[in-house]
Short mmCIF file of N, CA and C in Angstrom, two decimals:
data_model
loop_
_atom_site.label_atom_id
_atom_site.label_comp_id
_atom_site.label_asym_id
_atom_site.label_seq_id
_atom_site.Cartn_x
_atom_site.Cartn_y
_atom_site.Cartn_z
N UNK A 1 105.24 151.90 98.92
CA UNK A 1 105.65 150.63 98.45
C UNK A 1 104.81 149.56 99.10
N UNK A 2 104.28 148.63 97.97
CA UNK A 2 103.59 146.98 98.76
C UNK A 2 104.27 146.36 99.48
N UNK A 3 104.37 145.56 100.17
CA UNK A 3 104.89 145.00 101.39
C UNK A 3 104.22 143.22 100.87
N UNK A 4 104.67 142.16 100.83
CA UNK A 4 103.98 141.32 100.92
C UNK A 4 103.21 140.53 102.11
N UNK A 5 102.46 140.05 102.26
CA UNK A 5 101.93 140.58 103.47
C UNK A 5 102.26 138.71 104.43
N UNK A 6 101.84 139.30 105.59
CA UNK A 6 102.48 138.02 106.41
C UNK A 6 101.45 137.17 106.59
N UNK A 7 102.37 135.98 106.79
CA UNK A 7 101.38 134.79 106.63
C UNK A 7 99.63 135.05 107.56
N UNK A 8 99.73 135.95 108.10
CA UNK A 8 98.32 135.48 108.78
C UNK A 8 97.90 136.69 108.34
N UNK A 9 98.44 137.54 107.45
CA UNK A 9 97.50 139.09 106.92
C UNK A 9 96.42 138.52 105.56
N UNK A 10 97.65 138.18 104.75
CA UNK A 10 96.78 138.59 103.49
C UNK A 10 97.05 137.52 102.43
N UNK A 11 97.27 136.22 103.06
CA UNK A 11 97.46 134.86 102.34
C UNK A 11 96.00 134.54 101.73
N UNK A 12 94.81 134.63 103.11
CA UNK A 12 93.90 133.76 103.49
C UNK A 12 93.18 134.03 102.00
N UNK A 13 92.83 135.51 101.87
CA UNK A 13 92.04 136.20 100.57
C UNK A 13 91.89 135.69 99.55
N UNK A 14 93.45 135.57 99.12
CA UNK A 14 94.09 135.28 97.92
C UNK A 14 93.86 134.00 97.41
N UNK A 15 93.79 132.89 98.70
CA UNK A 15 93.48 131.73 98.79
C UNK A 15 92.16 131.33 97.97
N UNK A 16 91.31 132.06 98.98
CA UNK A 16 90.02 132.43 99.25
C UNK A 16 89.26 132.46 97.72
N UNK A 17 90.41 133.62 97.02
CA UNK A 17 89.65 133.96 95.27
C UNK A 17 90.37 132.61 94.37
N UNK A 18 91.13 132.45 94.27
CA UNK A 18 91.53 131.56 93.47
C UNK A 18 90.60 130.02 93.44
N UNK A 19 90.40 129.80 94.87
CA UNK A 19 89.32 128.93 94.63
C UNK A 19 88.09 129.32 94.09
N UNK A 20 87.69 130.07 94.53
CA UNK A 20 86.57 130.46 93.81
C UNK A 20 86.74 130.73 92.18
N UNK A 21 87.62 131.08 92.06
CA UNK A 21 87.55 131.33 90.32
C UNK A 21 87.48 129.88 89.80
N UNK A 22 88.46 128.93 90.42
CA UNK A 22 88.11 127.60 90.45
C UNK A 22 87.15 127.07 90.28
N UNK A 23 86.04 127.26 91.43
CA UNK A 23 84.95 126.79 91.26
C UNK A 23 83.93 127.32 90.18
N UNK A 24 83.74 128.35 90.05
CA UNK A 24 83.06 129.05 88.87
C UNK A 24 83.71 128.33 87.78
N UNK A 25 84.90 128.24 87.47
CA UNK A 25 85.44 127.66 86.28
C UNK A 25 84.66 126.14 85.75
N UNK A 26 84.80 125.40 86.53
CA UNK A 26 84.42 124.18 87.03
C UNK A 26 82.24 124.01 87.07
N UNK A 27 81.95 125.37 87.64
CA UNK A 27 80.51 125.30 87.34
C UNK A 27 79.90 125.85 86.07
N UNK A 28 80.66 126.46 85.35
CA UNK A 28 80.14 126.94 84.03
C UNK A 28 80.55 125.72 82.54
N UNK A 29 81.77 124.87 83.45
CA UNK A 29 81.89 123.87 82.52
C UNK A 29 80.71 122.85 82.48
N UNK A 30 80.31 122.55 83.88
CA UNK A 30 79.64 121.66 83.84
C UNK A 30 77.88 122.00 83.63
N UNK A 31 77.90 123.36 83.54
CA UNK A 31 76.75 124.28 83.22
C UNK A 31 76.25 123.73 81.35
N UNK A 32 77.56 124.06 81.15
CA UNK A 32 77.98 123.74 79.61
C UNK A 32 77.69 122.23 78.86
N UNK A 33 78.01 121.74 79.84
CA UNK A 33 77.64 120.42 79.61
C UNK A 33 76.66 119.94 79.52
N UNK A 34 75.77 120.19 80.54
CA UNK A 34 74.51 120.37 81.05
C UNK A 34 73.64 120.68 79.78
N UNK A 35 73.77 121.63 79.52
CA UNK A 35 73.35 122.31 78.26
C UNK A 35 73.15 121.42 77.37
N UNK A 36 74.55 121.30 76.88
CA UNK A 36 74.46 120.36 75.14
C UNK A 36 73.88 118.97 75.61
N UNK A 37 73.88 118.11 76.82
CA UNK A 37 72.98 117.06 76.97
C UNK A 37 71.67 117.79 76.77
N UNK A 38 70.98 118.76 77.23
CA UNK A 38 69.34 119.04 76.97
C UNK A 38 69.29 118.84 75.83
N UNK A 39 70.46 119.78 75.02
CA UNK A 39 70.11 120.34 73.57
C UNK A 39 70.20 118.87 72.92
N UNK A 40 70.80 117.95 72.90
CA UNK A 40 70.56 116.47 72.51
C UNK A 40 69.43 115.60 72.77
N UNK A 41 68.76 116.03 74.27
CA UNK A 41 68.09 115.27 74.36
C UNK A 41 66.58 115.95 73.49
N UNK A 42 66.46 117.47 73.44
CA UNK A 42 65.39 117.81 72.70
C UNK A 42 65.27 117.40 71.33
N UNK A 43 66.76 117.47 71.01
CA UNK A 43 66.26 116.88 69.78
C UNK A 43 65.99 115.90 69.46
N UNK A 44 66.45 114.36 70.47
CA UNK A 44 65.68 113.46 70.85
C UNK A 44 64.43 113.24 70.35
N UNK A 45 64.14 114.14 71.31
CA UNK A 45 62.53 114.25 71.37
C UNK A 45 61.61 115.03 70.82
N UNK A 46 62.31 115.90 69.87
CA UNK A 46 61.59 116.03 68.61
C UNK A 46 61.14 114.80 67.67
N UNK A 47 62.17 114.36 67.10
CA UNK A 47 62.36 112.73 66.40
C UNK A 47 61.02 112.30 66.77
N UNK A 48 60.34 111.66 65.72
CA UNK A 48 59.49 110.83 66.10
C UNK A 48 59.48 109.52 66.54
N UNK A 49 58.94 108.80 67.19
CA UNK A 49 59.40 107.34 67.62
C UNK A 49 58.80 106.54 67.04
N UNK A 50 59.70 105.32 66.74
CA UNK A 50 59.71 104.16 65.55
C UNK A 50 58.21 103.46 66.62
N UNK A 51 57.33 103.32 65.80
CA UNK A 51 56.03 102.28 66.00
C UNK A 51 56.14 100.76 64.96
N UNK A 52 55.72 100.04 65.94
CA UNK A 52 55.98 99.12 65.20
C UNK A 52 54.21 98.50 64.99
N UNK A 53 53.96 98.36 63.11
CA UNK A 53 53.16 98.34 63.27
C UNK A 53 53.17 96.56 62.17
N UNK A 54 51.90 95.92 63.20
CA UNK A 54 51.67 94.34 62.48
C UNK A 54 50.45 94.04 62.36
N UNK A 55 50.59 93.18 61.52
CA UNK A 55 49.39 92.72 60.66
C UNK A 55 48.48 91.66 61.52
N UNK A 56 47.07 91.50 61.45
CA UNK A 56 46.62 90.60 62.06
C UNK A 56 46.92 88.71 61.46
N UNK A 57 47.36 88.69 59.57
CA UNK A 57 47.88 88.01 59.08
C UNK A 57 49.56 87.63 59.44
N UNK A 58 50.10 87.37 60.77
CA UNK A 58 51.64 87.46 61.11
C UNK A 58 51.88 85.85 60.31
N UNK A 59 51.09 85.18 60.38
CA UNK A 59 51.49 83.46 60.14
C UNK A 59 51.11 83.26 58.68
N UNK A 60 50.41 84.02 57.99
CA UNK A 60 49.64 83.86 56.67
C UNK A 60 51.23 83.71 56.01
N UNK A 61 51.43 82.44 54.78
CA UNK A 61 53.05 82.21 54.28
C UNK A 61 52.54 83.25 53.38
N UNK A 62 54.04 83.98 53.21
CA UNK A 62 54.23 85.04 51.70
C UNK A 62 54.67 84.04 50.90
N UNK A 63 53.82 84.87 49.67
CA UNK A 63 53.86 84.30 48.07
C UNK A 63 55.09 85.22 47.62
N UNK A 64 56.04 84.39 46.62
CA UNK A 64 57.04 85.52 46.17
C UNK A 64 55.80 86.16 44.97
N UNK A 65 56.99 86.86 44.53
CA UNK A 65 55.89 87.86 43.31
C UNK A 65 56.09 86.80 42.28
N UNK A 66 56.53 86.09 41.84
CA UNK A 66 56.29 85.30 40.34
C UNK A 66 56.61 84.11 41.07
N UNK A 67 55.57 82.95 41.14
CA UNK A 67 55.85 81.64 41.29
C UNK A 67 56.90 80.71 40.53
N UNK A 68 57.45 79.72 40.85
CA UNK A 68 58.79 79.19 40.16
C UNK A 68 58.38 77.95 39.14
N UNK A 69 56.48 78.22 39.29
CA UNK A 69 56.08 77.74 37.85
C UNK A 69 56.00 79.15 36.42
N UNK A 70 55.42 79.75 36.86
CA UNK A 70 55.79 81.23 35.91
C UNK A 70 57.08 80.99 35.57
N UNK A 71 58.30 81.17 36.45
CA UNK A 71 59.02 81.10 36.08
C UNK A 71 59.76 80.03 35.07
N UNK A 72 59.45 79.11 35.30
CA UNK A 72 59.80 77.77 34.25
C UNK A 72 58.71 78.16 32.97
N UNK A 73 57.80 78.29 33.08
CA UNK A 73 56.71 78.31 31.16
C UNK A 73 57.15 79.60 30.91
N UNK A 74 57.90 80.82 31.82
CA UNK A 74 58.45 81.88 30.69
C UNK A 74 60.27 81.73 30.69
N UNK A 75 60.62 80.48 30.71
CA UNK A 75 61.62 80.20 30.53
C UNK A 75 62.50 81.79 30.98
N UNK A 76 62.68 82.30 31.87
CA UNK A 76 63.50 83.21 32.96
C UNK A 76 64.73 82.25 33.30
N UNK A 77 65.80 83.18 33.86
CA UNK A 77 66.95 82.40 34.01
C UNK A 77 67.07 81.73 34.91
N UNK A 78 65.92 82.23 35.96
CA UNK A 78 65.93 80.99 37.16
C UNK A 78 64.95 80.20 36.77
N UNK A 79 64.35 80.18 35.94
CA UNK A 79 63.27 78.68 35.62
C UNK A 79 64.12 78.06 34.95
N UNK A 80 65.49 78.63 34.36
CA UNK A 80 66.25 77.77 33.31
C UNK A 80 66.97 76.67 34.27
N UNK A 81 67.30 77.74 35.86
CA UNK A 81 68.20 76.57 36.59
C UNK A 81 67.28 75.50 37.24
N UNK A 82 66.13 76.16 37.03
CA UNK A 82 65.26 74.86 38.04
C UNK A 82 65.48 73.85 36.98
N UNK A 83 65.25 74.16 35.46
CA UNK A 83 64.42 72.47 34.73
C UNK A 83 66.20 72.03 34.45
N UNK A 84 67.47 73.19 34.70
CA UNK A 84 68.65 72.12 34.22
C UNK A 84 68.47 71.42 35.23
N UNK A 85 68.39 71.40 36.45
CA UNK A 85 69.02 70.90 37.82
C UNK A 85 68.26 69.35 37.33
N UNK A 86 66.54 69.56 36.96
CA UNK A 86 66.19 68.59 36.79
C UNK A 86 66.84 67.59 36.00
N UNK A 87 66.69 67.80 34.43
CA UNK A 87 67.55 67.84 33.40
C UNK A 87 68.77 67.04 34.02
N UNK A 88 69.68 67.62 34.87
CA UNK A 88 70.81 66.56 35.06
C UNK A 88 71.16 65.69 36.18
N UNK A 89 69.71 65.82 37.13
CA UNK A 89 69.42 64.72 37.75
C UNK A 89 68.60 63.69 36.89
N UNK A 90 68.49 63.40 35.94
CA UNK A 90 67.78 62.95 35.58
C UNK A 90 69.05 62.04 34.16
N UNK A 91 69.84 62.78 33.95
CA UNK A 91 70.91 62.19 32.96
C UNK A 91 71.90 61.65 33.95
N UNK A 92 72.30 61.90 35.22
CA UNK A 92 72.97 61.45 35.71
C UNK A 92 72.17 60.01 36.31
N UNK A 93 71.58 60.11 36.25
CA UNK A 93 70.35 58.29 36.56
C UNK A 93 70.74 57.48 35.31
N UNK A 94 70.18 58.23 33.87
CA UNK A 94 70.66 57.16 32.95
C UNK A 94 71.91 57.10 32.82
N UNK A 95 72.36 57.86 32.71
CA UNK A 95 74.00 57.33 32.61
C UNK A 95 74.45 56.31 33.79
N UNK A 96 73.70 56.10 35.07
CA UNK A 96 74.31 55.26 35.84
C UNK A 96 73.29 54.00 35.65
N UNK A 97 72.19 53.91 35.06
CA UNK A 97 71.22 53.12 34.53
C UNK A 97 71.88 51.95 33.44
N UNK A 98 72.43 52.94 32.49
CA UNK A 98 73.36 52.60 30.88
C UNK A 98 74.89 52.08 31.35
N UNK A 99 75.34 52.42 32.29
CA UNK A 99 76.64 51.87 32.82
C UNK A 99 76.28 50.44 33.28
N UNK A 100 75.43 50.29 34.48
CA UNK A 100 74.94 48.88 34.89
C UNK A 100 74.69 48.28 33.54
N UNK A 101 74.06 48.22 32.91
CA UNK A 101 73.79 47.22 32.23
C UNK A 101 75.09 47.49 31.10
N UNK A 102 75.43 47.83 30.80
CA UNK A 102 76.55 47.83 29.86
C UNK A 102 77.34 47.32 30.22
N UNK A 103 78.05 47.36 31.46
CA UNK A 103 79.01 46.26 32.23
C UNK A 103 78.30 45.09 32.47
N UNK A 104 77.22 44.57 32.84
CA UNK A 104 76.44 43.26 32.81
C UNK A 104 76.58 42.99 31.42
N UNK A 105 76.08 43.69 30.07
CA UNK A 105 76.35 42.77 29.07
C UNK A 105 77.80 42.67 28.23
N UNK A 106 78.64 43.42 28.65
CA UNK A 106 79.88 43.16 27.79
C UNK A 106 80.52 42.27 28.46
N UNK A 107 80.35 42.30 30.03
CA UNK A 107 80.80 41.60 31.47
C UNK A 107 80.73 40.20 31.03
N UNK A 108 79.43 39.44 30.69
CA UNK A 108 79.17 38.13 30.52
C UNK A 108 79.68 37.93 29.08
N UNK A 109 79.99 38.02 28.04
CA UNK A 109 80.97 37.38 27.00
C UNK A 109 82.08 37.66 27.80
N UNK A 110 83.01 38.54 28.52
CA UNK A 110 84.17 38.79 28.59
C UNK A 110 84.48 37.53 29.91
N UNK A 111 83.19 37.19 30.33
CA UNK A 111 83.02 36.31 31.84
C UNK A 111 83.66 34.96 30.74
N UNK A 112 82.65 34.47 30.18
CA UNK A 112 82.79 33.11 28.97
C UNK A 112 84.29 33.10 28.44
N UNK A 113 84.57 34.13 27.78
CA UNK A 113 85.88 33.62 27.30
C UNK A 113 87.18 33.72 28.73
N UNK A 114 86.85 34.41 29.31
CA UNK A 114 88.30 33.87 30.49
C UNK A 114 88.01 32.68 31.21
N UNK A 115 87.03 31.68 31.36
CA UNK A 115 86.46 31.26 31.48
C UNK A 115 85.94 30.41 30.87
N UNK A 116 86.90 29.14 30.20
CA UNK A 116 86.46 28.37 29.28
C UNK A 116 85.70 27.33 29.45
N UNK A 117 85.67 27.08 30.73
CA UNK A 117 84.74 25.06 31.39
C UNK A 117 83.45 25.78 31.67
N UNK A 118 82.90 27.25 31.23
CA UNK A 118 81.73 27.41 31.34
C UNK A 118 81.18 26.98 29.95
N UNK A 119 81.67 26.71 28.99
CA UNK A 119 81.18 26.50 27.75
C UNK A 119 80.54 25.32 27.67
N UNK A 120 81.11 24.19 28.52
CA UNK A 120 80.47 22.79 28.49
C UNK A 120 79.80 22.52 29.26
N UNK A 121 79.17 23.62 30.14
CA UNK A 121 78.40 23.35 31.29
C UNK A 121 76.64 23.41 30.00
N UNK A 122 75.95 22.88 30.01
CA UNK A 122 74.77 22.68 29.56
C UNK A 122 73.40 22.98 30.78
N UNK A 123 72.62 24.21 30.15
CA UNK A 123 71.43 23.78 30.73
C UNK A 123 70.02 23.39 30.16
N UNK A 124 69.44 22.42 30.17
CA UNK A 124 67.82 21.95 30.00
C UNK A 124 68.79 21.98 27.96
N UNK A 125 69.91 21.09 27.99
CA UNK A 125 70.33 20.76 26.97
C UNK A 125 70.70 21.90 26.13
N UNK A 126 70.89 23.32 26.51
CA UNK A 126 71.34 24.65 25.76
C UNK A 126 72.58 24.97 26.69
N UNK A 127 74.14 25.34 25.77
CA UNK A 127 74.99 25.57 26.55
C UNK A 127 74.71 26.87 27.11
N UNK A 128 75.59 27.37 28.68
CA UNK A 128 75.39 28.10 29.05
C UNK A 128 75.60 29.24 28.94
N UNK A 129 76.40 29.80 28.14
CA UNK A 129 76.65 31.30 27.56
C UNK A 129 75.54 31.84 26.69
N UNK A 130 74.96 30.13 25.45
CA UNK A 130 73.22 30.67 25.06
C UNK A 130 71.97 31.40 25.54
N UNK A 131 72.52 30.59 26.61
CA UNK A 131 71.50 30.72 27.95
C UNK A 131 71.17 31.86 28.62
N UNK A 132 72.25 32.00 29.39
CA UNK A 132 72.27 33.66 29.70
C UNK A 132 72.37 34.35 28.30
N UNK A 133 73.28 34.81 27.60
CA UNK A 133 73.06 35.60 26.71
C UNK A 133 71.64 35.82 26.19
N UNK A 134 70.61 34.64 25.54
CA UNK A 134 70.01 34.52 25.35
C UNK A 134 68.33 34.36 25.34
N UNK A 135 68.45 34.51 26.91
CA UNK A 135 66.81 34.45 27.92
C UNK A 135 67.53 35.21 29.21
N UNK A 136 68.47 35.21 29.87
CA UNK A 136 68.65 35.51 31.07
C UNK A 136 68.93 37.31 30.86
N UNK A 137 69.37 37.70 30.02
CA UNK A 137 70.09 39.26 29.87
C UNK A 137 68.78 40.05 29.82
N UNK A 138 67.60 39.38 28.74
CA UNK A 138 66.14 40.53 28.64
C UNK A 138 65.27 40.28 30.43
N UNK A 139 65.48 39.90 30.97
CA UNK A 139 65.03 39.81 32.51
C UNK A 139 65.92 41.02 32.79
N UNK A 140 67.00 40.86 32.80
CA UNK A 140 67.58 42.06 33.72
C UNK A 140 67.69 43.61 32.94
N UNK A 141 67.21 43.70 31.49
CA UNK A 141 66.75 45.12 31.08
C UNK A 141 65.59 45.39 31.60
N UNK A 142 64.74 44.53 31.97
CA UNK A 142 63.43 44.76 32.10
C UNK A 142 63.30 45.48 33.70
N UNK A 143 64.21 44.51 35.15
CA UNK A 143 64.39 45.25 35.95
C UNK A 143 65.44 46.03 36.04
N UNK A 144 66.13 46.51 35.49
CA UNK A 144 66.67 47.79 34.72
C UNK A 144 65.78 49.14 34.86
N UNK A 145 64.73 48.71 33.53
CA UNK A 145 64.56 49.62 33.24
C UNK A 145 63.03 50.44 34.02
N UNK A 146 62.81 49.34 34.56
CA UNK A 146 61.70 49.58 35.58
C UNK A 146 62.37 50.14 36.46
N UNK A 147 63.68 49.70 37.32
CA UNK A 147 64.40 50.71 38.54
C UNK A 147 64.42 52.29 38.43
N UNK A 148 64.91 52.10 36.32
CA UNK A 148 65.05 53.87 36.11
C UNK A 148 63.56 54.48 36.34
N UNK A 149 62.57 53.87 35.64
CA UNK A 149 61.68 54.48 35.69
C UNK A 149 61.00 55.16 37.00
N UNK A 150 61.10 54.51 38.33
CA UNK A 150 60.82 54.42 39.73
C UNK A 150 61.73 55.05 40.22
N UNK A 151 62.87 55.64 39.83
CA UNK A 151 63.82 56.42 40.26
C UNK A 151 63.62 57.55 39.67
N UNK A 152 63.41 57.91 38.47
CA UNK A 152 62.82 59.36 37.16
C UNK A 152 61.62 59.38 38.10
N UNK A 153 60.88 58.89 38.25
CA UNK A 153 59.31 59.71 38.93
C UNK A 153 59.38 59.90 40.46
N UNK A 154 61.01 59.49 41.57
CA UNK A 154 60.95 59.96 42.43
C UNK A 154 61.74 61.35 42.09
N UNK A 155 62.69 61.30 40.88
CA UNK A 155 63.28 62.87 41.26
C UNK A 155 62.20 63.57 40.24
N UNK A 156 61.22 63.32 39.96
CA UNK A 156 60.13 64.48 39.48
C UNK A 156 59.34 64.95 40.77
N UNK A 157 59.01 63.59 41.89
CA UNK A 157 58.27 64.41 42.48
C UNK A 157 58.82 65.70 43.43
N UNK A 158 60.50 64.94 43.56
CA UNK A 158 61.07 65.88 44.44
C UNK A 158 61.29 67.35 43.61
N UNK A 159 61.15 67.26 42.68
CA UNK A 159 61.60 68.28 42.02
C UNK A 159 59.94 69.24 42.22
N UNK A 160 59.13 68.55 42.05
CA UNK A 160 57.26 69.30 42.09
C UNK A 160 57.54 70.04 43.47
N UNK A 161 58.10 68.90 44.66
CA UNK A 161 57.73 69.32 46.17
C UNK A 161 58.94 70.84 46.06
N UNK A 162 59.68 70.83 44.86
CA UNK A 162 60.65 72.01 45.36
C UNK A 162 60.31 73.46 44.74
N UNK A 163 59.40 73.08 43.58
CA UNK A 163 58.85 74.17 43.32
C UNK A 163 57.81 74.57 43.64
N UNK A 164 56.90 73.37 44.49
CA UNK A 164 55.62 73.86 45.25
C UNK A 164 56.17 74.74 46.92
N UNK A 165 57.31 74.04 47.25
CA UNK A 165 57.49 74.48 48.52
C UNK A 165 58.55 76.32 47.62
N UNK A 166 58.56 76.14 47.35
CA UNK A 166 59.25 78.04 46.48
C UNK A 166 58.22 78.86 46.20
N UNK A 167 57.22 78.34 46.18
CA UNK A 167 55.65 78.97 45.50
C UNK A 167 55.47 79.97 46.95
#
């Protein structure tokens, strides 16, 4: 029959293996480990490595592939939005062109009749509603229509600088 053995016989051994299986346990894990980092890093380093390769032209500006004049003479759907944009910068001027003076001339009869002691005011012997109505209103179509004009050829040029700077 076994006997279990006394503390100073046959503890120490027993001790002794269990650590050790321990440690083996513990070195084949980290053996393991070991491993699949190489096996990652070879394949690493199989992979070829990204080169980065540049042109002696780095500052030369890129041209798109169809200029945004092409695009406007083959009427494309983005040449369509360039010439509306123009197009309604360009209606939104007269319409605020045609408003001014449309309120200046309906403005001055509607001024005269609320406004009745302007009727007997006389100038250089012509009453004064003749007057203006009559010589004073073609002065102010004229700078009118000179403002639109000087306003239409600044949104053309801005409109040139936007398709030269898209080019």
């Amino acid at each position: 029959m076994s006997r279990d053995p006394e503390p100073g016989e046959g503890a120490e051994p027993r001790r002794w293996i269990a650590d050790r299986t321990r440690r083996d346990a513990d070195r084949s894990r980290k053996d393991a480990e070991r491993s699949r980092r190489d096996a990652e890093r070879s394949r690493r380093d199989e992979r070829p490595r990204r080169e980065v390769v540049t042109s002696p032209r780095t500052m030369a500006p890129r041209h798109p592939r169809y200029p945004v004049t092409r695009e406007i003479d083959e009427q494309t759907r983005l040449g369509e939005v360039y010439m509306r944009s123009l197009v309604r910068t360009q209606f939104r001027l007269a319409l605020f062109v045609c408003t001014v003076l449309g309120c200046v001339v309906a403005g001055l009869p509607l001024m005269f009749l609320l406004v009745p002691e302007l009727h007997a005011v006389h100038v250089l012997g012509i009453p004064l509603p003749w007057a203006v109505l009559g010589g004073l209103i073609y002065p102010a179509f004229v700078v009118g229509a000179w403002l639109y004009v000087r306003q239409a050829e600044r949104n053309e040029r801005h409109f040139a600088e936007l398709v030269d700077r898209a080019r």
